[in-house]
PDB file of C-alpha atoms and ligand atoms in Angstrom:
ATOM      1  CA  UNK L   3     -25.369  -4.871  -5.877  1.00  0.00           C
ATOM      2  CA  UNK L   4     -26.751  -7.813  -7.815  1.00  0.00           C
ATOM      3  CA  UNK L   5     -25.512 -11.234  -6.768  1.00  0.00           C
ATOM      4  CA  UNK L   6     -21.758 -11.661  -6.189  1.00  0.00           C
ATOM      5  CA  UNK L   7     -20.194 -13.743  -8.746  1.00  0.00           C
ATOM      6  CA  UNK L   8     -17.859 -16.635  -7.727  1.00  0.00           C
ATOM      7  CA  UNK L   9     -14.330 -16.065  -8.233  1.00  0.00           C
ATOM      8  CA  UNK L  10     -14.236 -18.354 -11.226  1.00  0.00           C
ATOM      9  CA  UNK L  11     -16.846 -16.377 -12.744  1.00  0.00           C
ATOM     10  CA  UNK L  12     -14.809 -13.372 -12.140  1.00  0.00           C
ATOM     11  CA  UNK L  13     -11.511 -14.463 -13.123  1.00  0.00           C
ATOM     12  CA  UNK L  14     -12.781 -16.702 -16.091  1.00  0.00           C
ATOM     13  CA  UNK L  15     -12.134 -20.433 -16.911  1.00  0.00           C
ATOM     14  CA  UNK L  16      -8.303 -19.472 -18.232  1.00  0.00           C
ATOM     15  CA  UNK L  17      -6.860 -16.969 -16.172  1.00  0.00           C
ATOM     16  CA  UNK L  18      -3.338 -15.950 -16.633  1.00  0.00           C
ATOM     17  CA  UNK L  19      -1.388 -18.658 -14.441  1.00  0.00           C
ATOM     18  CA  UNK L  20       2.289 -19.789 -13.752  1.00  0.00           C
ATOM     19  CA  UNK L  21       1.428 -23.491 -12.580  1.00  0.00           C
ATOM     20  CA  UNK L  22       4.086 -25.727 -13.691  1.00  0.00           C
ATOM     21  CA  UNK L  23       6.503 -23.102 -14.744  1.00  0.00           C
ATOM     22  CA  UNK L  24       8.936 -24.133 -12.123  1.00  0.00           C
ATOM     23  CA  UNK L  25       7.989 -27.720 -11.718  1.00  0.00           C
ATOM     24  CA  UNK L  26       5.115 -29.504 -10.072  1.00  0.00           C
ATOM     25  CA  UNK L  27       6.964 -29.262  -6.534  1.00  0.00           C
ATOM     26  CA  UNK L  28       7.553 -25.717  -6.421  1.00  0.00           C
ATOM     27  CA  UNK L  29       6.315 -24.040  -3.258  1.00  0.00           C
ATOM     28  CA  UNK L  30       7.903 -20.351  -3.853  1.00  0.00           C
ATOM     29  CA  UNK L  31       6.565 -19.542  -7.042  1.00  0.00           C
ATOM     30  CA  UNK L  32       7.648 -16.146  -8.494  1.00  0.00           C
ATOM     31  CA  UNK L  33      10.271 -15.708  -6.224  1.00  0.00           C
ATOM     32  CA  UNK L  34      12.277 -18.083  -8.581  1.00  0.00           C
ATOM     33  CA  UNK L  35      12.488 -14.881 -10.675  1.00  0.00           C
ATOM     34  CA  UNK L  36      15.092 -13.676  -7.808  1.00  0.00           C
ATOM     35  CA  UNK L  37      18.041 -15.348  -9.338  1.00  0.00           C
ATOM     36  CA  UNK L  38      21.476 -14.253  -8.306  1.00  0.00           C
ATOM     37  CA  UNK L  39      21.581 -11.819 -11.111  1.00  0.00           C
ATOM     38  CA  UNK L  40      18.563 -10.038  -9.573  1.00  0.00           C
ATOM     39  CA  UNK L  41      19.983  -9.725  -5.974  1.00  0.00           C
ATOM     40  CA  UNK L  42      22.981  -8.239  -7.696  1.00  0.00           C
ATOM     41  CA  UNK L  43      21.032  -5.632  -9.295  1.00  0.00           C
ATOM     42  CA  UNK L  44      19.288  -4.804  -6.199  1.00  0.00           C
ATOM     43  CA  UNK L  45      22.954  -4.655  -4.493  1.00  0.00           C
ATOM     44  CA  UNK L  46      23.848  -2.347  -7.378  1.00  0.00           C
ATOM     45  CA  UNK L  47      21.162   0.052  -6.176  1.00  0.00           C
ATOM     46  CA  UNK L  48      22.719   0.717  -2.826  1.00  0.00           C
ATOM     47  CA  UNK L  49      24.282   4.304  -2.658  1.00  0.00           C
ATOM     48  CA  UNK L  50      24.325   5.577   0.639  1.00  0.00           C
ATOM     49  CA  UNK L  51      24.246   2.658   3.207  1.00  0.00           C
ATOM     50  CA  UNK L  52      20.956   3.914   4.537  1.00  0.00           C
ATOM     51  CA  UNK L  53      19.185   1.002   6.578  1.00  0.00           C
ATOM     52  CA  UNK L  54      15.428   0.539   7.134  1.00  0.00           C
ATOM     53  CA  UNK L  55      13.669  -1.981   8.879  1.00  0.00           C
ATOM     54  CA  UNK L  56       9.808  -2.135   7.997  1.00  0.00           C
ATOM     55  CA  UNK L  57       8.061  -4.185  10.496  1.00  0.00           C
ATOM     56  CA  UNK L  58       5.368  -2.224  12.288  1.00  0.00           C
ATOM     57  CA  UNK L  59       5.828  -3.037  16.129  1.00  0.00           C
ATOM     58  CA  UNK L  60       3.826  -6.195  17.562  1.00  0.00           C
ATOM     59  CA  UNK L  61       1.979  -5.000  20.508  1.00  0.00           C
ATOM     60  CA  UNK L  62       2.200  -1.248  20.001  1.00  0.00           C
ATOM     61  CA  UNK L  63      -0.082   0.686  22.534  1.00  0.00           C
ATOM     62  CA  UNK L  64      -2.529   1.899  19.958  1.00  0.00           C
ATOM     63  CA  UNK L  65      -3.136  -1.893  18.791  1.00  0.00           C
ATOM     64  CA  UNK L  66      -1.900  -3.770  16.060  1.00  0.00           C
ATOM     65  CA  UNK L  67      -3.704  -3.337  12.582  1.00  0.00           C
ATOM     66  CA  UNK L  68      -5.240  -6.608  11.629  1.00  0.00           C
ATOM     67  CA  UNK L  69      -7.706  -8.106   9.180  1.00  0.00           C
ATOM     68  CA  UNK L  70     -11.176  -8.283  10.832  1.00  0.00           C
ATOM     69  CA  UNK L  71     -11.432 -11.507  13.231  1.00  0.00           C
ATOM     70  CA  UNK L  72      -7.734 -11.828  14.103  1.00  0.00           C
ATOM     71  CA  UNK L  73      -6.104 -10.102  16.952  1.00  0.00           C
ATOM     72  CA  UNK L  74      -2.750  -8.697  17.912  1.00  0.00           C
ATOM     73  CA  UNK L  75      -0.178 -10.084  19.872  1.00  0.00           C
ATOM     74  CA  UNK L  76      -0.804 -11.182  23.581  1.00  0.00           C
ATOM     75  CA  UNK L  77       2.418 -11.342  25.355  1.00  0.00           C
ATOM     76  CA  UNK L  78       3.150 -11.944  28.973  1.00  0.00           C
ATOM     77  CA  UNK L  79       6.155 -12.027  31.407  1.00  0.00           C
ATOM     78  CA  UNK L  80       7.453 -15.392  32.889  1.00  0.00           C
ATOM     79  CA  UNK L  81      10.134 -14.110  34.556  1.00  0.00           C
ATOM     80  CA  UNK L  82      10.713 -10.909  36.139  1.00  0.00           C
ATOM     81  CA  UNK L  83      12.406  -9.146  39.194  1.00  0.00           C
ATOM     82  CA  UNK L  84       9.462  -9.469  41.297  1.00  0.00           C
ATOM     83  CA  UNK L  85       9.153 -13.265  40.589  1.00  0.00           C
ATOM     84  CA  UNK L  86      12.819 -13.246  41.804  1.00  0.00           C
ATOM     85  CA  UNK L  87      12.287 -11.166  44.819  1.00  0.00           C
ATOM     86  CA  UNK L  88       9.282 -13.395  45.866  1.00  0.00           C
ATOM     87  CA  UNK L  89      11.687 -16.169  45.706  1.00  0.00           C
ATOM     88  CA  UNK L  90       9.484 -18.194  43.178  1.00  0.00           C
ATOM     89  CA  UNK L  91      12.030 -17.489  40.439  1.00  0.00           C
ATOM     90  CA  UNK L  92      14.707 -19.966  39.386  1.00  0.00           C
ATOM     91  CA  UNK L  93      17.904 -19.990  41.224  1.00  0.00           C
ATOM     92  CA  UNK L  94      21.083 -20.003  39.075  1.00  0.00           C
ATOM     93  CA  UNK L  95      24.838 -20.452  40.226  1.00  0.00           C
ATOM     94  CA  UNK L  96      26.276 -17.248  40.954  1.00  0.00           C
ATOM     95  CA  UNK L  97      22.654 -15.397  41.041  1.00  0.00           C
ATOM     96  CA  UNK L  98      22.229 -14.447  37.757  1.00  0.00           C
ATOM     97  CA  UNK L  99      18.542 -13.118  36.681  1.00  0.00           C
ATOM     98  CA  UNK L 100      17.108 -12.907  33.335  1.00  0.00           C
ATOM     99  CA  UNK L 101      13.538 -12.051  32.174  1.00  0.00           C
ATOM    100  CA  UNK L 102      11.602 -14.216  30.112  1.00  0.00           C
ATOM    101  CA  UNK L 103       8.187 -14.000  28.333  1.00  0.00           C
ATOM    102  CA  UNK L 104       5.864 -15.755  26.053  1.00  0.00           C
ATOM    103  CA  UNK L 105       3.258 -14.683  23.294  1.00  0.00           C
ATOM    104  CA  UNK L 106       0.346 -15.872  21.814  1.00  0.00           C
ATOM    105  CA  UNK L 107      -0.183 -14.446  18.255  1.00  0.00           C
ATOM    106  CA  UNK L 108      -1.844 -14.730  14.782  1.00  0.00           C
ATOM    107  CA  UNK L 109       1.036 -15.644  12.351  1.00  0.00           C
ATOM    108  CA  UNK L 110      -0.614 -13.037  10.169  1.00  0.00           C
ATOM    109  CA  UNK L 111      -1.455 -10.608  12.822  1.00  0.00           C
ATOM    110  CA  UNK L 112       1.527  -8.176  12.141  1.00  0.00           C
ATOM    111  CA  UNK L 113       3.899  -7.418   9.078  1.00  0.00           C
ATOM    112  CA  UNK L 114       3.881 -10.762   7.560  1.00  0.00           C
ATOM    113  CA  UNK L 115       4.497 -12.876   4.329  1.00  0.00           C
ATOM    114  CA  UNK L 116       1.747 -14.852   3.236  1.00  0.00           C
ATOM    115  CA  UNK L 117       2.289 -18.740   2.440  1.00  0.00           C
ATOM    116  CA  UNK L 118       1.495 -19.560  -1.346  1.00  0.00           C
ATOM    117  CA  UNK L 119      -1.121 -21.787  -0.243  1.00  0.00           C
ATOM    118  CA  UNK L 120      -2.908 -19.105   1.994  1.00  0.00           C
ATOM    119  CA  UNK L 121      -5.774 -18.245  -0.368  1.00  0.00           C
ATOM    120  CA  UNK L 122      -7.461 -20.024  -2.782  1.00  0.00           C
ATOM    121  CA  UNK L 123     -10.585 -20.945  -4.909  1.00  0.00           C
ATOM    122  CA  UNK L 124     -12.200 -23.988  -6.671  1.00  0.00           C
ATOM    123  CA  UNK L 125     -10.505 -26.112  -3.841  1.00  0.00           C
ATOM    124  CA  UNK L 126      -7.290 -25.888  -5.622  1.00  0.00           C
ATOM    125  CA  UNK L 127      -4.185 -24.109  -4.308  1.00  0.00           C
ATOM    126  CA  UNK L 128      -0.988 -22.703  -5.905  1.00  0.00           C
ATOM    127  CA  UNK L 129       0.573 -25.107  -8.489  1.00  0.00           C
ATOM    128  CA  UNK L 130      -2.749 -27.040  -8.795  1.00  0.00           C
ATOM    129  CA  UNK L 131      -2.688 -29.009  -5.408  1.00  0.00           C
ATOM    130  CA  UNK L 132      -5.836 -29.981  -3.718  1.00  0.00           C
ATOM    131  CA  UNK L 133      -7.017 -27.529  -0.665  1.00  0.00           C
ATOM    132  CA  UNK L 134      -7.087 -30.870   1.334  1.00  0.00           C
ATOM    133  CA  UNK L 135      -3.483 -30.133   1.895  1.00  0.00           C
ATOM    134  CA  UNK L 136      -4.524 -27.403   4.528  1.00  0.00           C
ATOM    135  CA  UNK L 137      -6.140 -29.939   6.528  1.00  0.00           C
ATOM    136  CA  UNK L 138      -4.812 -32.222   9.425  1.00  0.00           C
ATOM    137  CA  UNK L 139      -3.466 -29.246  11.581  1.00  0.00           C
ATOM    138  CA  UNK L 140      -1.133 -27.669   9.037  1.00  0.00           C
ATOM    139  CA  UNK L 141      -0.174 -27.022   5.425  1.00  0.00           C
ATOM    140  CA  UNK L 142       1.394 -29.790   3.949  1.00  0.00           C
ATOM    141  CA  UNK L 143       1.894 -27.976   0.927  1.00  0.00           C
ATOM    142  CA  UNK L 144       3.006 -24.272  -0.117  1.00  0.00           C
ATOM    143  CA  UNK L 145       3.480 -23.219   3.703  1.00  0.00           C
ATOM    144  CA  UNK L 146       5.272 -20.396   4.791  1.00  0.00           C
ATOM    145  CA  UNK L 147       8.374 -22.525   5.288  1.00  0.00           C
ATOM    146  CA  UNK L 148       9.834 -22.960   1.731  1.00  0.00           C
ATOM    147  CA  UNK L 149       9.587 -19.278   1.573  1.00  0.00           C
ATOM    148  CA  UNK L 150      11.379 -18.631   4.744  1.00  0.00           C
ATOM    149  CA  UNK L 151      14.342 -21.254   3.729  1.00  0.00           C
ATOM    150  CA  UNK L 152      14.597 -19.396   0.452  1.00  0.00           C
ATOM    151  CA  UNK L 153      14.641 -15.692   1.623  1.00  0.00           C
ATOM    152  CA  UNK L 154      13.681 -12.754  -0.362  1.00  0.00           C
ATOM    153  CA  UNK L 155      16.324 -10.441  -1.910  1.00  0.00           C
ATOM    154  CA  UNK L 156      16.424  -8.061  -5.074  1.00  0.00           C
ATOM    155  CA  UNK L 157      15.670  -4.846  -6.196  1.00  0.00           C
ATOM    156  CA  UNK L 158      13.031  -3.151  -4.611  1.00  0.00           C
ATOM    157  CA  UNK L 159      10.977  -0.230  -6.149  1.00  0.00           C
ATOM    158  CA  UNK L 160       8.594   2.082  -4.099  1.00  0.00           C
ATOM    159  CA  UNK L 161       5.480   3.577  -5.686  1.00  0.00           C
ATOM    160  CA  UNK L 162       3.810   6.275  -3.169  1.00  0.00           C
ATOM    161  CA  UNK L 163       0.304   6.357  -4.377  1.00  0.00           C
ATOM    162  CA  UNK L 164      -0.667   8.859  -1.320  1.00  0.00           C
ATOM    163  CA  UNK L 165       2.090  11.269  -2.290  1.00  0.00           C
ATOM    164  CA  UNK L 166       1.219  10.969  -6.148  1.00  0.00           C
ATOM    165  CA  UNK L 167      -2.239  11.774  -5.099  1.00  0.00           C
ATOM    166  CA  UNK L 168      -1.396  14.604  -3.091  1.00  0.00           C
ATOM    167  CA  UNK L 169      -2.873  12.932   0.467  1.00  0.00           C
ATOM    168  CA  UNK L 170      -1.566  11.423   3.570  1.00  0.00           C
ATOM    169  CA  UNK L 171      -3.366   8.435   3.063  1.00  0.00           C
ATOM    170  CA  UNK L 172      -5.830   7.069   0.498  1.00  0.00           C
ATOM    171  CA  UNK L 173      -9.379   6.817   1.063  1.00  0.00           C
ATOM    172  CA  UNK L 174     -11.089   3.912   2.413  1.00  0.00           C
ATOM    173  CA  UNK L 175     -11.906   1.836  -0.907  1.00  0.00           C
ATOM    174  CA  UNK L 176      -9.758   4.024  -3.281  1.00  0.00           C
ATOM    175  CA  UNK L 177      -8.510   1.936  -6.020  1.00  0.00           C
ATOM    176  CA  UNK L 178      -5.776   2.014  -8.418  1.00  0.00           C
ATOM    177  CA  UNK L 179      -4.517   0.293 -11.430  1.00  0.00           C
ATOM    178  CA  UNK L 180      -1.237  -0.840 -13.068  1.00  0.00           C
ATOM    179  CA  UNK L 181      -1.389   2.087 -15.325  1.00  0.00           C
ATOM    180  CA  UNK L 182      -1.548   4.142 -12.215  1.00  0.00           C
ATOM    181  CA  UNK L 183       1.640   2.815 -10.858  1.00  0.00           C
ATOM    182  CA  UNK L 184       3.515   3.330 -14.012  1.00  0.00           C
ATOM    183  CA  UNK L 185       2.187   7.021 -13.929  1.00  0.00           C
ATOM    184  CA  UNK L 186       3.277   7.387 -10.411  1.00  0.00           C
ATOM    185  CA  UNK L 187       6.753   5.746 -11.180  1.00  0.00           C
ATOM    186  CA  UNK L 188       7.036   8.423 -14.329  1.00  0.00           C
ATOM    187  CA  UNK L 189       6.289  11.635 -12.032  1.00  0.00           C
ATOM    188  CA  UNK L 190       8.737   9.898  -9.387  1.00  0.00           C
ATOM    189  CA  UNK L 191      11.299   9.750 -11.755  1.00  0.00           C
ATOM    190  CA  UNK L 192      11.787   6.270 -11.665  1.00  0.00           C
ATOM    191  CA  UNK L 193      10.903   3.073 -13.524  1.00  0.00           C
ATOM    192  CA  UNK L 194       9.374  -0.364 -12.604  1.00  0.00           C
ATOM    193  CA  UNK L 195      11.662  -2.884 -13.998  1.00  0.00           C
ATOM    194  CA  UNK L 196      11.253  -6.188 -14.851  1.00  0.00           C
ATOM    195  CA  UNK L 197      11.646  -8.724 -11.643  1.00  0.00           C
ATOM    196  CA  UNK L 198      11.548  -5.713  -9.324  1.00  0.00           C
ATOM    197  CA  UNK L 199      10.083  -6.271  -5.824  1.00  0.00           C
ATOM    198  CA  UNK L 200       7.162  -3.865  -5.813  1.00  0.00           C
ATOM    199  CA  UNK L 201       6.403  -1.770  -2.821  1.00  0.00           C
ATOM    200  CA  UNK L 202       3.276   0.198  -2.602  1.00  0.00           C
ATOM    201  CA  UNK L 203       2.511   2.818  -0.213  1.00  0.00           C
ATOM    202  CA  UNK L 204      -1.084   4.037   0.479  1.00  0.00           C
ATOM    203  CA  UNK L 205      -0.613   5.618   3.806  1.00  0.00           C
ATOM    204  CA  UNK L 206      -3.273   3.416   5.140  1.00  0.00           C
ATOM    205  CA  UNK L 207      -1.189   2.178   8.143  1.00  0.00           C
ATOM    206  CA  UNK L 208      -0.470   5.798   9.082  1.00  0.00           C
ATOM    207  CA  UNK L 209      -4.280   6.454   8.991  1.00  0.00           C
ATOM    208  CA  UNK L 210      -4.430   3.258  11.339  1.00  0.00           C
ATOM    209  CA  UNK L 211      -2.214   4.552  14.035  1.00  0.00           C
ATOM    210  CA  UNK L 212      -3.554   8.236  13.824  1.00  0.00           C
ATOM    211  CA  UNK L 213      -7.391   6.907  14.099  1.00  0.00           C
ATOM    212  CA  UNK L 214      -9.394   5.280  16.853  1.00  0.00           C
ATOM    213  CA  UNK L 215      -9.998   1.802  15.939  1.00  0.00           C
ATOM    214  CA  UNK L 216     -13.765   2.112  15.739  1.00  0.00           C
ATOM    215  CA  UNK L 217     -13.343   4.508  13.004  1.00  0.00           C
ATOM    216  CA  UNK L 218     -10.845   2.418  11.044  1.00  0.00           C
ATOM    217  CA  UNK L 219     -12.515  -0.842  11.052  1.00  0.00           C
ATOM    218  CA  UNK L 220     -16.017   0.970  10.277  1.00  0.00           C
ATOM    219  CA  UNK L 221     -17.167  -0.882   7.106  1.00  0.00           C
ATOM    220  CA  UNK L 222     -13.806  -2.269   6.786  1.00  0.00           C
ATOM    221  CA  UNK L 223     -12.472  -1.657   3.292  1.00  0.00           C
ATOM    222  CA  UNK L 224      -9.113  -0.655   2.614  1.00  0.00           C
ATOM    223  CA  UNK L 225      -7.713   1.154  -0.569  1.00  0.00           C
ATOM    224  CA  UNK L 226      -5.511  -0.614  -3.020  1.00  0.00           C
ATOM    225  CA  UNK L 227      -4.963  -2.114  -6.284  1.00  0.00           C
ATOM    226  CA  UNK L 228      -7.907  -3.550  -7.905  1.00  0.00           C
ATOM    227  CA  UNK L 229      -8.555  -6.350 -10.378  1.00  0.00           C
ATOM    228  CA  UNK L 230      -8.468  -6.329 -13.671  1.00  0.00           C
ATOM    229  CA  UNK L 231      -7.214  -9.171 -16.180  1.00  0.00           C
ATOM    230  CA  UNK L 232      -4.710  -6.545 -17.667  1.00  0.00           C
ATOM    231  CA  UNK L 233      -3.418  -5.836 -14.308  1.00  0.00           C
ATOM    232  CA  UNK L 234      -2.754  -9.577 -13.858  1.00  0.00           C
ATOM    233  CA  UNK L 235      -1.243  -9.921 -17.055  1.00  0.00           C
ATOM    234  CA  UNK L 236       1.108  -7.123 -16.239  1.00  0.00           C
ATOM    235  CA  UNK L 237       2.445  -8.763 -12.937  1.00  0.00           C
ATOM    236  CA  UNK L 238       2.926 -11.784 -15.081  1.00  0.00           C
ATOM    237  CA  UNK L 239       4.794 -10.236 -17.932  1.00  0.00           C
ATOM    238  CA  UNK L 240       6.908  -7.877 -15.775  1.00  0.00           C
ATOM    239  CA  UNK L 241       7.800 -10.993 -13.621  1.00  0.00           C
ATOM    240  CA  UNK L 242       6.938  -9.267 -10.531  1.00  0.00           C
ATOM    241  CA  UNK L 243       8.329 -11.873  -7.815  1.00  0.00           C
ATOM    242  CA  UNK L 244       6.648 -10.021  -4.634  1.00  0.00           C
ATOM    243  CA  UNK L 245       4.040  -7.369  -3.862  1.00  0.00           C
ATOM    244  CA  UNK L 246       4.538  -5.287  -0.461  1.00  0.00           C
ATOM    245  CA  UNK L 247       2.315  -2.697   0.641  1.00  0.00           C
ATOM    246  CA  UNK L 248       1.173  -0.677   3.774  1.00  0.00           C
ATOM    247  CA  UNK L 249      -2.201  -2.464   3.984  1.00  0.00           C
ATOM    248  CA  UNK L 250      -3.538  -5.504   5.683  1.00  0.00           C
ATOM    249  CA  UNK L 251      -4.443  -7.288   2.549  1.00  0.00           C
ATOM    250  CA  UNK L 252      -2.316  -5.886  -0.239  1.00  0.00           C
ATOM    251  CA  UNK L 253      -5.606  -4.608  -2.583  1.00  0.00           C
ATOM    252  CA  UNK L 254      -8.778  -2.968  -2.361  1.00  0.00           C
ATOM    253  CA  UNK L 255     -10.627  -5.476   0.128  1.00  0.00           C
ATOM    254  CA  UNK L 256     -13.737  -6.086  -2.022  1.00  0.00           C
ATOM    255  CA  UNK L 257     -13.680  -5.753  -6.175  1.00  0.00           C
ATOM    256  CA  UNK L 258     -15.715  -2.614  -6.441  1.00  0.00           C
ATOM    257  CA  UNK L 259     -17.699  -3.968  -9.662  1.00  0.00           C
ATOM    258  CA  UNK L 260     -18.815  -7.167  -8.143  1.00  0.00           C
ATOM    259  CA  UNK L 261     -18.154  -7.411  -4.297  1.00  0.00           C
ATOM    260  CA  UNK L 262     -15.839 -10.541  -4.766  1.00  0.00           C
ATOM    261  CA  UNK L 263     -13.670 -10.376  -1.675  1.00  0.00           C
ATOM    262  CA  UNK L 264      -9.816 -10.361  -2.280  1.00  0.00           C
ATOM    263  CA  UNK L 265      -9.565 -11.505  -6.341  1.00  0.00           C
ATOM    264  CA  UNK L 266      -5.904 -10.474  -6.249  1.00  0.00           C
ATOM    265  CA  UNK L 267      -5.132 -12.884  -3.782  1.00  0.00           C
ATOM    266  CA  UNK L 268      -6.724 -15.228  -6.176  1.00  0.00           C
ATOM    267  CA  UNK L 269      -4.732 -14.075  -9.436  1.00  0.00           C
ATOM    268  CA  UNK L 270      -1.616 -13.225  -7.851  1.00  0.00           C
ATOM    269  CA  UNK L 271      -0.715 -15.564  -4.766  1.00  0.00           C
ATOM    270  CA  UNK L 272      -2.923 -18.509  -5.914  1.00  0.00           C
ATOM    271  CA  UNK L 273      -2.425 -18.583  -9.900  1.00  0.00           C
ATOM    272  CA  UNK L 274       0.760 -16.594 -10.355  1.00  0.00           C
ATOM    273  CA  UNK L 275       2.623 -17.383  -7.252  1.00  0.00           C
ATOM    274  CA  UNK L 276       3.303 -13.589  -6.324  1.00  0.00           C
ATOM    275  CA  UNK L 277       4.476 -13.549  -2.923  1.00  0.00           C
ATOM    276  CA  UNK L 278       2.525 -11.074  -0.668  1.00  0.00           C
ATOM    277  CA  UNK L 279       3.922  -9.193   2.244  1.00  0.00           C
ATOM    278  CA  UNK L 280       1.509  -7.056   4.204  1.00  0.00           C
ATOM    279  CA  UNK L 281       1.212  -4.450   7.088  1.00  0.00           C
ATOM    280  CA  UNK L 282       4.780  -3.284   5.871  1.00  0.00           C
ATOM    281  CA  UNK L 283       5.702   0.219   7.411  1.00  0.00           C
ATOM    282  CA  UNK L 284       6.794   2.270   4.166  1.00  0.00           C
ATOM    283  CA  UNK L 285       6.580   5.730   5.402  1.00  0.00           C
ATOM    284  CA  UNK L 286      10.188   6.266   6.858  1.00  0.00           C
ATOM    285  CA  UNK L 287      11.396   4.908   3.640  1.00  0.00           C
ATOM    286  CA  UNK L 288       9.147   7.004   1.179  1.00  0.00           C
ATOM    287  CA  UNK L 289      10.112   9.955   2.983  1.00  0.00           C
ATOM    288  CA  UNK L 290      14.040   9.378   2.502  1.00  0.00           C
ATOM    289  CA  UNK L 291      13.281   8.291  -1.078  1.00  0.00           C
ATOM    290  CA  UNK L 292      11.226  11.551  -1.807  1.00  0.00           C
ATOM    291  CA  UNK L 293      14.093  13.626  -0.048  1.00  0.00           C
ATOM    292  CA  UNK L 294      16.694  12.607  -2.622  1.00  0.00           C
ATOM    293  CA  UNK L 295      14.440  11.292  -5.539  1.00  0.00           C
ATOM    294  CA  UNK L 296      15.774   7.768  -5.433  1.00  0.00           C
ATOM    295  CA  UNK L 297      12.823   5.091  -5.276  1.00  0.00           C
ATOM    296  CA  UNK L 298      15.124   2.033  -5.837  1.00  0.00           C
ATOM    297  CA  UNK L 299      16.938  -0.002  -3.338  1.00  0.00           C
ATOM    298  CA  UNK L 300      18.306  -3.556  -2.111  1.00  0.00           C
ATOM    299  CA  UNK L 301      15.224  -5.150  -0.797  1.00  0.00           C
ATOM    300  CA  UNK L 302      15.682  -8.390   1.808  1.00  0.00           C
ATOM    301  CA  UNK L 303      13.163 -10.078   3.915  1.00  0.00           C
ATOM    302  CA  UNK L 304      12.732 -13.563   5.607  1.00  0.00           C
ATOM    303  CA  UNK L 305       9.810 -14.795   7.403  1.00  0.00           C
ATOM    304  CA  UNK L 306      10.046 -17.042  10.198  1.00  0.00           C
ATOM    305  CA  UNK L 307      10.825 -20.985   9.470  1.00  0.00           C
ATOM    306  CA  UNK L 308       7.479 -22.087  10.898  1.00  0.00           C
ATOM    307  CA  UNK L 309       6.513 -25.683  10.006  1.00  0.00           C
ATOM    308  CA  UNK L 310       3.402 -25.985   8.366  1.00  0.00           C
ATOM    309  CA  UNK L 311       2.375 -22.249   8.732  1.00  0.00           C
ATOM    310  CA  UNK L 312       0.072 -20.243   6.786  1.00  0.00           C
ATOM    311  CA  UNK L 313       2.100 -17.116   7.141  1.00  0.00           C
ATOM    312  CA  UNK L 314       4.819 -15.494   9.408  1.00  0.00           C
ATOM    313  CA  UNK L 315       5.816 -12.041  11.025  1.00  0.00           C
ATOM    314  CA  UNK L 316       8.490 -10.509   9.072  1.00  0.00           C
ATOM    315  CA  UNK L 317      10.924  -7.476   9.644  1.00  0.00           C
ATOM    316  CA  UNK L 318      12.079  -6.627   5.959  1.00  0.00           C
ATOM    317  CA  UNK L 319      15.556  -4.720   5.641  1.00  0.00           C
ATOM    318  CA  UNK L 320      15.935  -2.250   3.134  1.00  0.00           C
ATOM    319  CA  UNK L 321      19.490  -0.640   2.087  1.00  0.00           C
ATOM    320  CA  UNK L 322      19.561   2.381   0.137  1.00  0.00           C
TER     321      UNK L 322
HETATM  322  C1  UVW Y 408      -6.887 -12.899   4.659  1.00  0.00           C
HETATM  323  O1  UVW Y 408      -6.462 -13.860   5.045  1.00  0.00           O
HETATM  324  C2  UVW Y 408      -8.415 -12.804   4.562  1.00  0.00           C
HETATM  325  O2  UVW Y 408      -6.020 -11.916   4.319  1.00  0.00           O
HETATM  326  P1  UVW Y 408      -4.366 -11.571   4.559  1.00  0.00           P
HETATM  327  O3  UVW Y 408      -4.043 -12.263   3.009  1.00  0.00           O
HETATM  328  O4  UVW Y 408      -4.479 -10.187   4.459  1.00  0.00           O
HETATM  329  O5  UVW Y 408      -3.898 -12.493   5.705  1.00  0.00           O
END
């Protein structure tokens, strides 16, 4: 492959952008589309009262799916029965005993929301703020906290690209576009409506749990949406607030034509303010949707309120 262009060269000098749309102090971006009417539209799509939780377990015996360079949770017991029996545990009036534990985690090392300031180029983050705001021990601009305080609720629609292509999971590096999403939606008998929270299943997390880690990470390249200006305009015009996928990084890892890494993080997160939810378990939800042919539901999620953090674990809840 020829030299990899810069992000600016790939996206152009005048990319689709939502900076300033909700004011210069806005830190939640396209989640602003989820006004009360959108929440009620989500509520209106509830039929049976079935509940699905979409987080992948942290500390799974198989290992946790993480972007290369990160690690899954390291958790250890602080209080257990052995400690009390050895006489080294705390002694409480009446003799009650309790377990306690602590963990070291990458905040983006499991099912997660990205802060809007998590990824950038040209030294500038969401809404045009300087990347210097990431210095000094935390993110003083567009951290995960404003998203955590706001919460996410609205009509979700699931597009099952793996099922659409007749596969258990998409191949490494396999791509699809917004028109593929529309085609899959039509085949599913559903419509991606304006302001829908867009969930896309590739089956790649199923592949993760079914595969030795060496094989999964070999030549690491995930399947996913692939950058084009038309795709970014489609997200902007449809006012999609949130992209939710069962992959680690929500898009094909490297743009196939140029080799540029994660151009949709730049286009959607930085430029449009679309929230990204990653490593989200969609298989059980997809099976239920396929069983009765209903692919829309109430989607809710709230990352943890962690001051100045770049992202946070999340356990989204879907009710259908
Ligand atoms: C990176 O930051 C590389 O990816 P993600 O957005 O998946 O956490």
